[in-house]
Coordinates of N, CA and C in Angstrom, one line a residue:
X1 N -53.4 -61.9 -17.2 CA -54.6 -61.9 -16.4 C -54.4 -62.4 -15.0
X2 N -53.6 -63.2 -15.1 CA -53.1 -63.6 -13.4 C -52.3 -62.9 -12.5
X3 N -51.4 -62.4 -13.5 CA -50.9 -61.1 -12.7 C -51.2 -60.2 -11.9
X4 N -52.6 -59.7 -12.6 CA -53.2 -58.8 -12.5 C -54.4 -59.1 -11.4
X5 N -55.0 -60.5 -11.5 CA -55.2 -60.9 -10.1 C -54.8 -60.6 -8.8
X6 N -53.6 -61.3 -9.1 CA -52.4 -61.3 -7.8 C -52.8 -59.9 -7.2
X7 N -52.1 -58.8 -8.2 CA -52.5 -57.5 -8.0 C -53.6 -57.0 -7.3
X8 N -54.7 -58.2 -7.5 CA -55.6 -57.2 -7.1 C -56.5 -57.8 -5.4
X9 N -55.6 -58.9 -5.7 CA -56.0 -59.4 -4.5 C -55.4 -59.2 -3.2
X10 N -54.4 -58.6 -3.0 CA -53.6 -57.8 -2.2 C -54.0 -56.5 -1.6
X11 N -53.8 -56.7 -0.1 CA -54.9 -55.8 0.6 C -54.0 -54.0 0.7
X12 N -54.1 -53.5 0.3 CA -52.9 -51.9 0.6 C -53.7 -51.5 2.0
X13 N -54.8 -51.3 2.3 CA -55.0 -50.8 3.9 C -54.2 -51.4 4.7
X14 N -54.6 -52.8 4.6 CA -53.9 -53.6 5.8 C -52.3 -53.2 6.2
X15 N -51.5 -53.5 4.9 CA -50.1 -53.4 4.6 C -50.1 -52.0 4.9
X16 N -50.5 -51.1 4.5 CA -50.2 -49.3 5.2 C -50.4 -49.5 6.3
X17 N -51.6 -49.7 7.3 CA -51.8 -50.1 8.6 C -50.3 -50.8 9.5
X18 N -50.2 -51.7 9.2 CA -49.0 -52.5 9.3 C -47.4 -52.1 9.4
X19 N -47.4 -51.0 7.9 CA -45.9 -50.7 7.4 C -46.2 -49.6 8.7
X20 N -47.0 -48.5 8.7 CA -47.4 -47.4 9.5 C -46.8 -47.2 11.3
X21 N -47.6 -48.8 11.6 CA -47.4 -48.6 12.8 C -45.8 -49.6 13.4
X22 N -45.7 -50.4 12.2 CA -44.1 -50.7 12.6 C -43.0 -49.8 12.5
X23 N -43.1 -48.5 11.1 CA -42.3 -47.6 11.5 C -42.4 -46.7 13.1
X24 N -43.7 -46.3 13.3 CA -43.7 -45.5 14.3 C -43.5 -46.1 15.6
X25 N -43.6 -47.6 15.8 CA -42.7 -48.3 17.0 C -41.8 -48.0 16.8
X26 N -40.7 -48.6 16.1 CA -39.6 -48.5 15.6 C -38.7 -46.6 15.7
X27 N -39.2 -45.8 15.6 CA -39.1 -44.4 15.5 C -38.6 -44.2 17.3
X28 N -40.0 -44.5 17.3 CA -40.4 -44.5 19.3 C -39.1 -44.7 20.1
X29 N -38.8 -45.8 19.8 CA -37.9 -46.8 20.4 C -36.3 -46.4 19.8
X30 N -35.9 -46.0 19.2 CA -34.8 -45.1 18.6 C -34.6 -43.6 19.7
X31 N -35.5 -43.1 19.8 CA -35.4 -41.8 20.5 C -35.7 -42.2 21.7
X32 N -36.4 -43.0 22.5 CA -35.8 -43.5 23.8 C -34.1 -44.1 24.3
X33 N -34.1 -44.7 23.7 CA -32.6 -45.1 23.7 C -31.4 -44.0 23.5
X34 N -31.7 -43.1 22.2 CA -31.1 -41.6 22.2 C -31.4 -41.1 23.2
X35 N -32.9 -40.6 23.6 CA -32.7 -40.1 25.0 C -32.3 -40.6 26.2
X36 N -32.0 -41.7 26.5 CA -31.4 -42.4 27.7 C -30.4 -43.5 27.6
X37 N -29.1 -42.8 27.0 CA -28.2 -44.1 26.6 C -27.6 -44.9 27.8
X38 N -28.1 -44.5 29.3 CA -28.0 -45.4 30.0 C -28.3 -46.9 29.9
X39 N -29.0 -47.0 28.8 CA -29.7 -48.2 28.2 C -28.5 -48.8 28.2
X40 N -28.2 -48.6 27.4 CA -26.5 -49.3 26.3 C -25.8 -50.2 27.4
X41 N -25.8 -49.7 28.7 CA -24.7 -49.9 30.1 C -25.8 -50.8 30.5
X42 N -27.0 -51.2 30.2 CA -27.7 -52.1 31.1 C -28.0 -53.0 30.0
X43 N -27.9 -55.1 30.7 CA -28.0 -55.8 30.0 C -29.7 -56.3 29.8
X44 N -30.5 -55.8 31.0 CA -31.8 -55.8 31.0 C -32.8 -54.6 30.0
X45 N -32.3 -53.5 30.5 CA -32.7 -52.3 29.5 C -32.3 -52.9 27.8
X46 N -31.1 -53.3 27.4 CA -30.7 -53.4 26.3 C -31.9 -54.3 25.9
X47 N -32.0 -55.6 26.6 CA -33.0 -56.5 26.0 C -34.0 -55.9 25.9
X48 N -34.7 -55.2 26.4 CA -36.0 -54.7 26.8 C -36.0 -54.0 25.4
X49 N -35.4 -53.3 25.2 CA -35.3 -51.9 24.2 C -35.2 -52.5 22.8
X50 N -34.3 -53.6 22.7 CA -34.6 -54.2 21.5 C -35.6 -55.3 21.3
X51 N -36.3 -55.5 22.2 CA -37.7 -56.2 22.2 C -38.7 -54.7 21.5
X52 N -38.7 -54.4 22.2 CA -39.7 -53.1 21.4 C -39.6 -52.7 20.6
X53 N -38.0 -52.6 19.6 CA -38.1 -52.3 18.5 C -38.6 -53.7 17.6
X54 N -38.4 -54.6 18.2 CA -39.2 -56.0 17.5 C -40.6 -55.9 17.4
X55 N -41.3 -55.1 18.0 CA -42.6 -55.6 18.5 C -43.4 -54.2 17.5
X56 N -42.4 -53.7 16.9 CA -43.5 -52.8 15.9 C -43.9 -53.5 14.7
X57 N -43.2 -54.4 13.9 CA -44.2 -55.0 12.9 C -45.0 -56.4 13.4
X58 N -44.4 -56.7 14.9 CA -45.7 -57.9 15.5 C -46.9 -57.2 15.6
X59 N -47.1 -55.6 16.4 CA -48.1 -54.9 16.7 C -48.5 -54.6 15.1
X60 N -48.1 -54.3 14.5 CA -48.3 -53.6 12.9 C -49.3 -55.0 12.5
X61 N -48.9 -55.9 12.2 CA -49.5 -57.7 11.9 C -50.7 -57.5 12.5
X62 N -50.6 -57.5 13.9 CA -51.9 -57.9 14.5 C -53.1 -57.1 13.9
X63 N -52.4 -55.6 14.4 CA -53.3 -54.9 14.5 C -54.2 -54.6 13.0
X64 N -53.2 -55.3 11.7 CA -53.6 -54.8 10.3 C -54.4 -56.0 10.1
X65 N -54.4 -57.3 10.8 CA -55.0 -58.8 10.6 C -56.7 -58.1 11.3
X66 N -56.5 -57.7 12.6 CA -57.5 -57.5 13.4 C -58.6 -56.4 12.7
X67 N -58.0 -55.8 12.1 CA -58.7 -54.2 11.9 C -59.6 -54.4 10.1
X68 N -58.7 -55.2 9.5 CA -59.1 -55.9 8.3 C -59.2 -57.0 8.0
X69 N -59.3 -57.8 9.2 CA -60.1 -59.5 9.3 C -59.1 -60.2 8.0
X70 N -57.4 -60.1 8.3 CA -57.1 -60.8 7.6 C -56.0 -61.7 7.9
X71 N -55.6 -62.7 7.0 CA -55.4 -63.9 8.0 C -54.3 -64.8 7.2
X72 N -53.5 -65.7 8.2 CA -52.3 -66.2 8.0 C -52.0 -67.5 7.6
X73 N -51.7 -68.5 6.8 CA -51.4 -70.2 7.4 C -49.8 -70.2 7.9
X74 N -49.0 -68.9 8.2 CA -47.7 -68.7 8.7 C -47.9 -68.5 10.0
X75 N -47.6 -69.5 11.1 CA -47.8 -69.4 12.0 C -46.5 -70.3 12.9
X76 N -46.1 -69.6 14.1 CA -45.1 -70.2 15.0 C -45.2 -71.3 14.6
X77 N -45.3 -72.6 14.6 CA -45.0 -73.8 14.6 C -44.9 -74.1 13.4
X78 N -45.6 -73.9 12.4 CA -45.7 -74.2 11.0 C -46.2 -75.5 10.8
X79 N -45.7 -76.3 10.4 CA -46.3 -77.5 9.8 C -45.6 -78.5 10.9
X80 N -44.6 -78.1 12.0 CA -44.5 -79.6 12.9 C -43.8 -78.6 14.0
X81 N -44.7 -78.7 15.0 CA -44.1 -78.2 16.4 C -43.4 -78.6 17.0
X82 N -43.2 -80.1 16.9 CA -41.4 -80.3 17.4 C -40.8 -79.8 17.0
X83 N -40.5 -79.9 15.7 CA -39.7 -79.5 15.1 C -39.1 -77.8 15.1
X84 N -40.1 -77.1 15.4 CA -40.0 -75.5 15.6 C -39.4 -75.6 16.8
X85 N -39.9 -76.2 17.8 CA -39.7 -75.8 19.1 C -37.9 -76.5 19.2
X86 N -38.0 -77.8 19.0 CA -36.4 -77.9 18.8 C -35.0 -77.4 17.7
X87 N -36.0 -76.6 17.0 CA -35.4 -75.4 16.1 C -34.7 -74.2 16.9
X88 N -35.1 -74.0 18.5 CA -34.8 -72.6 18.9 C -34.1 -73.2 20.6
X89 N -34.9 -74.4 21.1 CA -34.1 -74.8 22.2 C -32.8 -75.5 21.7
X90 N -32.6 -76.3 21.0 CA -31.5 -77.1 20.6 C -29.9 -76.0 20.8
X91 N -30.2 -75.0 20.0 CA -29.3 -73.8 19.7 C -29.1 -73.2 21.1
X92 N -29.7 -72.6 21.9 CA -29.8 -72.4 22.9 C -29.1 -73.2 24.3
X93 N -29.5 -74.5 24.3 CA -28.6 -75.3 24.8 C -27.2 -75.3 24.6
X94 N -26.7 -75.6 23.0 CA -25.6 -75.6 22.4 C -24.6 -74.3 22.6
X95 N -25.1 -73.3 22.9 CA -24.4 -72.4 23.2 C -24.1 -72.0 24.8
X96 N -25.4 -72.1 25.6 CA -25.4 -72.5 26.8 C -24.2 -73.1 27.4
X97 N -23.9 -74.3 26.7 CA -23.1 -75.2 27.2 C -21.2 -74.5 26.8
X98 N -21.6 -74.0 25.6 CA -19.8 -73.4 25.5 C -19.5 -72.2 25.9
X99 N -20.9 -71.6 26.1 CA -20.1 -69.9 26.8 C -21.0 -69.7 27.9
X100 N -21.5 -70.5 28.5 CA -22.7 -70.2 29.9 C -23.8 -69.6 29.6
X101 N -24.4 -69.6 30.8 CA -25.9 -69.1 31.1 C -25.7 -67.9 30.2
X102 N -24.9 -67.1 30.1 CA -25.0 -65.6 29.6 C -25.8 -66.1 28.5
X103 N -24.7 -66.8 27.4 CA -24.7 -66.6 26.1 C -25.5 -67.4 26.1
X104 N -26.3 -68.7 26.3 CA -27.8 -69.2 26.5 C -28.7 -68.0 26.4
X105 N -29.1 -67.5 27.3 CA -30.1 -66.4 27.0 C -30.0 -65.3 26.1
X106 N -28.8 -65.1 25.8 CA -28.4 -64.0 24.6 C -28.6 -64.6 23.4
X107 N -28.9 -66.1 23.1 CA -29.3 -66.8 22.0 C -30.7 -66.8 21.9
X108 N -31.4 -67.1 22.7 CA -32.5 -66.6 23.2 C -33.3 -65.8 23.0
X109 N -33.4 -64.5 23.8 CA -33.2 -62.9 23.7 C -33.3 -62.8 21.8
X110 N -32.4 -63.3 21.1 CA -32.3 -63.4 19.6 C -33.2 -64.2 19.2
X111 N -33.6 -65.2 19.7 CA -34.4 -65.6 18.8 C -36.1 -65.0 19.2
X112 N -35.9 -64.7 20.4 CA -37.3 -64.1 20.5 C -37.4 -62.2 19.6
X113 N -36.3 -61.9 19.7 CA -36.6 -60.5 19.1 C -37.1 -61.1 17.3
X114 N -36.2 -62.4 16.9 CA -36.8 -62.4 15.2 C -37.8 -63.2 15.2
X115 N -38.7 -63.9 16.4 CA -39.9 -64.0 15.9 C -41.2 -62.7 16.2
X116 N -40.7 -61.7 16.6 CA -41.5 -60.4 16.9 C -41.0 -60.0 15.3
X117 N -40.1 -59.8 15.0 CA -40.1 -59.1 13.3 C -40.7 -60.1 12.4
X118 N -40.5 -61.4 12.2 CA -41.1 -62.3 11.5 C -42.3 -62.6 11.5
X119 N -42.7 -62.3 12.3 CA -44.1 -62.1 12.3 C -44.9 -61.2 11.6
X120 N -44.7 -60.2 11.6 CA -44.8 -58.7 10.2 C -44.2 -59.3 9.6
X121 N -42.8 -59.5 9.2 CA -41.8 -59.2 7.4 C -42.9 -60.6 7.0
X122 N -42.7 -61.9 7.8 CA -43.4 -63.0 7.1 C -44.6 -63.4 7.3
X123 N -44.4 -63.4 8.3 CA -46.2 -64.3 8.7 C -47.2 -63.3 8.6
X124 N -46.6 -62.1 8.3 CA -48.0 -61.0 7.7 C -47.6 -60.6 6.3
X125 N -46.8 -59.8 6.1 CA -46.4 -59.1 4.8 C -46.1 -60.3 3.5
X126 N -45.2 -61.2 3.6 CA -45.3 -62.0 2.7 C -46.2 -63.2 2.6
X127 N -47.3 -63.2 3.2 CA -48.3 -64.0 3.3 C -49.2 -63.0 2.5
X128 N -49.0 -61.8 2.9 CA -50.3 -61.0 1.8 C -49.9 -60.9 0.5
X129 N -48.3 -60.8 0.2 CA -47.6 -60.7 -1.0 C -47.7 -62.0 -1.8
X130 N -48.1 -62.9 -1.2 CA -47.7 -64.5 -1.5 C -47.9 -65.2 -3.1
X131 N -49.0 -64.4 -3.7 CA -49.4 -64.4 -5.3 C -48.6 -64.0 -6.1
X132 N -47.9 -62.9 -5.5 CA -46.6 -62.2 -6.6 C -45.8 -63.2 -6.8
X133 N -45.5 -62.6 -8.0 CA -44.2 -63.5 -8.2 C -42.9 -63.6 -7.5
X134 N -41.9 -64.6 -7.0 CA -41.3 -64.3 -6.2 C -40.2 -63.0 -6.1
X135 N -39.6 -62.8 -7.3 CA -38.8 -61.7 -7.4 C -39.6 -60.4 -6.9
X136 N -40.7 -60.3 -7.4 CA -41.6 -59.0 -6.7 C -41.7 -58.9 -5.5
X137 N -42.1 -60.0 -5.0 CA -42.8 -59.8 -3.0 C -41.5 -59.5 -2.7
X138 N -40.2 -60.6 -2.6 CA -38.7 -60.2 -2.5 C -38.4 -58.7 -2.2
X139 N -38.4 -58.2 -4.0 CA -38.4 -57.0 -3.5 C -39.0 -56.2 -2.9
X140 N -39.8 -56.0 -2.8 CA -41.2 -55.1 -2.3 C -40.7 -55.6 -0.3
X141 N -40.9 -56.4 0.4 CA -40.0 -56.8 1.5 C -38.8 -56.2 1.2
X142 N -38.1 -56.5 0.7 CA -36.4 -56.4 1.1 C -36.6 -54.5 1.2
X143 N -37.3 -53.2 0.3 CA -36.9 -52.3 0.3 C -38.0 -51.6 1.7
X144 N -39.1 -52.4 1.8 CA -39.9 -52.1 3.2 C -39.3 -52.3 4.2
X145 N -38.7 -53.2 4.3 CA -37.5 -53.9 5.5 C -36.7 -52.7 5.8
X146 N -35.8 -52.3 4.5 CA -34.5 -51.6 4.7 C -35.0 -50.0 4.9
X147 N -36.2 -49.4 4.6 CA -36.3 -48.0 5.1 C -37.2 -48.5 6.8
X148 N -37.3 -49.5 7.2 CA -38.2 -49.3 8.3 C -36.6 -49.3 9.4
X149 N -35.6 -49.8 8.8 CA -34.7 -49.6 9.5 C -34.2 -47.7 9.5
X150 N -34.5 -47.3 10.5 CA -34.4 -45.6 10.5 C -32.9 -45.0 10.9
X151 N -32.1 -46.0 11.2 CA -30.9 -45.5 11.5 C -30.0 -46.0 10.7
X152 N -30.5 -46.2 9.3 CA -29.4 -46.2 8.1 C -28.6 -45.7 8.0
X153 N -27.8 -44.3 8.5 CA -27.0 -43.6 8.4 C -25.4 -44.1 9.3
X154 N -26.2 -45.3 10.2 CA -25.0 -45.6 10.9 C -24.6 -47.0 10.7
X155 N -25.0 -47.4 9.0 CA -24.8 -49.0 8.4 C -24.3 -48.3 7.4
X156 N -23.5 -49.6 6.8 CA -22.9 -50.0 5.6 C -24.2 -49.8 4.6
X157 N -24.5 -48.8 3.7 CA -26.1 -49.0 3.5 C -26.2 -50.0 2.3
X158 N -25.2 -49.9 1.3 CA -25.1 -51.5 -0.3 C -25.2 -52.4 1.0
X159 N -24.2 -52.5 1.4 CA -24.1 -54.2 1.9 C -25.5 -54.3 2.7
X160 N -25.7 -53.0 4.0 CA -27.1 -53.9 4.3 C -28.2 -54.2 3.8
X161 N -28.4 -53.3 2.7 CA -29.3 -53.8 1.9 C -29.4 -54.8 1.1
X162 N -28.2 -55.5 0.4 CA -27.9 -56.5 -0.5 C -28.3 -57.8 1.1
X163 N -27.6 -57.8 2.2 CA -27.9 -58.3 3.0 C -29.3 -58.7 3.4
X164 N -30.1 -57.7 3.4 CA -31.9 -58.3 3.4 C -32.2 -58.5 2.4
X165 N -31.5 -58.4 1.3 CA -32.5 -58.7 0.0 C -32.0 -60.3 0.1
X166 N -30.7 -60.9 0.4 CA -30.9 -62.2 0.4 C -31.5 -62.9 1.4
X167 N -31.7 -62.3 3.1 CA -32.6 -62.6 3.8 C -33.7 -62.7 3.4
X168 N -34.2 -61.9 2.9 CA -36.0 -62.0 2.6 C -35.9 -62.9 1.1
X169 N -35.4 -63.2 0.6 CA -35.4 -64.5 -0.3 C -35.0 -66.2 0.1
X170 N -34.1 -65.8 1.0 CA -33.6 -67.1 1.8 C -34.7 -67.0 3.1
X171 N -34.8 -66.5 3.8 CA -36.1 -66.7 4.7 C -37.8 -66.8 4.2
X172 N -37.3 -66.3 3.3 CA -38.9 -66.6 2.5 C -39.5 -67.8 2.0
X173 N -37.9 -68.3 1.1 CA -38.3 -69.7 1.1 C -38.3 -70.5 2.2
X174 N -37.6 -70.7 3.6 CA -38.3 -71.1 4.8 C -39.6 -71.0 5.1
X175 N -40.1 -70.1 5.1 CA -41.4 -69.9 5.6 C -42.3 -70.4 4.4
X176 N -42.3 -70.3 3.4 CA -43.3 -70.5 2.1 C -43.3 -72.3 2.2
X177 N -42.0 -72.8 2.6 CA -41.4 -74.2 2.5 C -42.1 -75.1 4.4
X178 N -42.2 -74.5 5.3 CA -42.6 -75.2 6.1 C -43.6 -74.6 6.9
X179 N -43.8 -73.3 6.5 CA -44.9 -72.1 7.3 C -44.2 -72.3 9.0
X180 N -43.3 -72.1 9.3 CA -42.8 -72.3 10.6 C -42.4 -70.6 10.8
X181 N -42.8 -69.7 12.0 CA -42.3 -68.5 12.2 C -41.2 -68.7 12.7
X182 N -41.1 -69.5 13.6 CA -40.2 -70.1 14.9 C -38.7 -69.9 14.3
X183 N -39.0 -71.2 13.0 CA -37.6 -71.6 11.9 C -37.1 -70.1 11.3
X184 N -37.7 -69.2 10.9 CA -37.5 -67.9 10.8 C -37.3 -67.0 11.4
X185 N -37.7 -67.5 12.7 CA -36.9 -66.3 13.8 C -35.5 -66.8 13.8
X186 N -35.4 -68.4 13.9 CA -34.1 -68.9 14.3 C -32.8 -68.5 13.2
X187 N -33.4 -68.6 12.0 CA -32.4 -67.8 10.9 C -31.9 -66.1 11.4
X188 N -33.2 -65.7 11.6 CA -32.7 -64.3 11.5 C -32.1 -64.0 13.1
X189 N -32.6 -64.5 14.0 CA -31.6 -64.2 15.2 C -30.5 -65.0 15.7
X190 N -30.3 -65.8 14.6 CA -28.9 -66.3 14.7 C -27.7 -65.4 13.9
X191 N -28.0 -64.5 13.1 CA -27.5 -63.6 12.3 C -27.5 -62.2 13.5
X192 N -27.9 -61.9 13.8 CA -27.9 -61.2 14.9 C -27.1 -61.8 16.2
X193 N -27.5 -62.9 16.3 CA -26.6 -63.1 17.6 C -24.8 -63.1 17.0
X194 N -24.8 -63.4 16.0 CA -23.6 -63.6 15.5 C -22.8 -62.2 15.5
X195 N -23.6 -61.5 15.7 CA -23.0 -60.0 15.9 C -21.9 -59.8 16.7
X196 N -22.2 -60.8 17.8 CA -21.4 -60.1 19.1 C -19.9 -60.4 18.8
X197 N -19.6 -60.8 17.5 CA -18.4 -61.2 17.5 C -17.8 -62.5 18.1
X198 N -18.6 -63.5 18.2 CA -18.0 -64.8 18.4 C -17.6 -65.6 17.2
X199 N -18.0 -65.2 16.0 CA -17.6 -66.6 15.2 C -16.1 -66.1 14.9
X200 N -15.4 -65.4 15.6 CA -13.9 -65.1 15.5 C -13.2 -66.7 16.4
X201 N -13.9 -67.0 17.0 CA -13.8 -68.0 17.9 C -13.7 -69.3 17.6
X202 N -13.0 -70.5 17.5 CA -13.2 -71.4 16.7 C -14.3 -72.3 17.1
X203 N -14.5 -72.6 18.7 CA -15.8 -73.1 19.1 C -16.9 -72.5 18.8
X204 N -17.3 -71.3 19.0 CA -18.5 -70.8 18.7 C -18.9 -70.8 16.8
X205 N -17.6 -71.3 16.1 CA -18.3 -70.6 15.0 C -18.0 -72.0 14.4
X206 N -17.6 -73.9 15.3 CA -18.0 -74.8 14.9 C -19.3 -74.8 15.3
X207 N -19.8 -74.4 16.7 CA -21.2 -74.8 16.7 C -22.1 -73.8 16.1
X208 N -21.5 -72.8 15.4 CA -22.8 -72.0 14.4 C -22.8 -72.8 12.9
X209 N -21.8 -73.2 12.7 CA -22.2 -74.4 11.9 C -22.8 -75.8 11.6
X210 N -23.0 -76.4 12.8 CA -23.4 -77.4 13.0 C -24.6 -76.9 13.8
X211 N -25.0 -75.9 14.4 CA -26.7 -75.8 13.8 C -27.5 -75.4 12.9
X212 N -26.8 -75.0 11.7 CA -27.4 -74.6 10.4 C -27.7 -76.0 10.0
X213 N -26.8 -76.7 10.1 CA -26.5 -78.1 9.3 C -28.1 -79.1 10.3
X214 N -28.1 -78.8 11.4 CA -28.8 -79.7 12.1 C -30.0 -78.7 11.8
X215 N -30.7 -77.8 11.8 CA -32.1 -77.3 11.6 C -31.9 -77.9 9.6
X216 N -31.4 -77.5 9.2 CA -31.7 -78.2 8.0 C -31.9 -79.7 7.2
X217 N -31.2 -80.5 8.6 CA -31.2 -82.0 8.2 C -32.4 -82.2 8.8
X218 N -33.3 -81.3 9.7 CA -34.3 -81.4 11.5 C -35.3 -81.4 10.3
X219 N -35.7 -80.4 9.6 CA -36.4 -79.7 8.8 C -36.7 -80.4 7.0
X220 N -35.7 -80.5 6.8 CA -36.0 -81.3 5.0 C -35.5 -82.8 5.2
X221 N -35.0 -83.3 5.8 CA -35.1 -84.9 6.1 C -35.4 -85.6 7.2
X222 N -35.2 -84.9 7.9 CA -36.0 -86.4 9.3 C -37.9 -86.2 8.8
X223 N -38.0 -87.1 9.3 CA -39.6 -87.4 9.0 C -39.9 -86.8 8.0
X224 N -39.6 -86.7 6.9 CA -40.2 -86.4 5.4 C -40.1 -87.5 4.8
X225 N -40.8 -88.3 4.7 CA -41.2 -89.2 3.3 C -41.2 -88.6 1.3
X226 N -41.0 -89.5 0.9 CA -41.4 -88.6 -0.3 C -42.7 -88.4 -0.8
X227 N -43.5 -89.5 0.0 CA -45.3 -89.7 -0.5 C -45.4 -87.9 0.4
X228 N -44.9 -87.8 1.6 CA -44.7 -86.8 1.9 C -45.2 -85.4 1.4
X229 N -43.4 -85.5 0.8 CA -42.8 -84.4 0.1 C -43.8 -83.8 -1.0
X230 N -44.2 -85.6 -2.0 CA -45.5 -85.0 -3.3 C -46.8 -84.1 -2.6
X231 N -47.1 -84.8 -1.3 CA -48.2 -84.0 -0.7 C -47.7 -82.2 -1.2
X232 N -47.0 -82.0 -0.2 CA -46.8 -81.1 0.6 C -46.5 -80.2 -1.2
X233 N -45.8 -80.5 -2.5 CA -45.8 -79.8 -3.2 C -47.4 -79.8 -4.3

């Protein structure tokens, strides 16, 4: 019987609304880039262009919240806005400081493009999913995730998929655990930033460890009590 609640309490307009128009950003923004790979050669266009592909499940969110008056307690800050906000400068700094201004804003740049997707995958889609059970919403995210990605053909397709299926389990419980979008951008555009090939590097890939370790100690033990902790479960 509760299952079947869950089920029923789950909005399909909104979520089609939502899946709809984040593919079709996402589509947009693929054939711009194919049509002008001048992009690729510019460090401003690059950002720009992968901002847009970010911004089809924030516009998807909005516009499925707005259109069907529905609504979130996942929200940028989550439950402590220092803490979010020193979630995304801290890293930023940290990196700033070992490879320059560049790579400061390229951390950046990352974390702002994963709170435009996190905002759809979480603070919209698994907030509507939030009754299912967790293996369900999981999957249902992990396989939405992996076809809104349209240029599958030019990924590892097991690994990236096995890859979001433990993102949207491991980012899920972040967000279900502190409602922070922020802490969720910072996971998933630190995975991204890690792209460029620095943790070959022994500096860059002590300080990508020692900010995992510091948003996690920032996050489950500073200022948590345990009178706290019983609240909050």
């Amino acid at each position: 019987m509760k299952q079947n609640l869950s089920y029923k309490n789950i909005h399909i307009g909104a979520i089609a609304t939502f899946y709809v128009i984040a593919l079709l950003v996402r589509y947009i923004s693929l054939l711009v880039v194919e049509k002008f790979p001048s992009i690729e050669t510019n460090y401003a266009l690059q950002v720009s262009a992968a901002l847009a592909t970010g911004l089809g499940p924030a516009i998807g969110a909005l516009m499925a919240m707005l259109i069907f008056k529905r609504k979130t307690e996942y929200t940028p800050f989550g439950k402590s806005a220092w803490k979010s906000i020193a979630t995304i400068v801290i890293p930023c700094i940290v990196f700033g400081i070992i490879g320059g201004w560049d790579l400061g804003m390229t951390c950046f740049w990352a974390f702002a493009y994963g709170l435009l997707e996190e905002f759809g995958w979480r603070g919209f889609l698994q907030y509507e999913l939030r009754e299912l059970p967790m293996w369900q919403y999981v999957l249902i995210i992990t396989i939405m995730w992996f076809l809104w990605h349209l240029d599958l053909s030019q990924r590892s397709v097991l690994p990236f998929f096995l890859l979001l299926l433990f993102a949207s389990w491991g980012i899920g419980k972040v967000v279900s655990e502190t409602h922070s979008l922020l802490f969720c951008a910072a996971f998933h555009g630190i995975v991204n930033f890690s792209k460029h090939g620095l943790l070959s590097e022994t500096p860059f890939l002590i300080a990508f460890i020692c900010v995992i370790v510091f948003w996690i100690v920032m996050w489950y033990f500073v200022g948590t009590s345990p009178k706290q902790q019983n609240r909050e479960e």
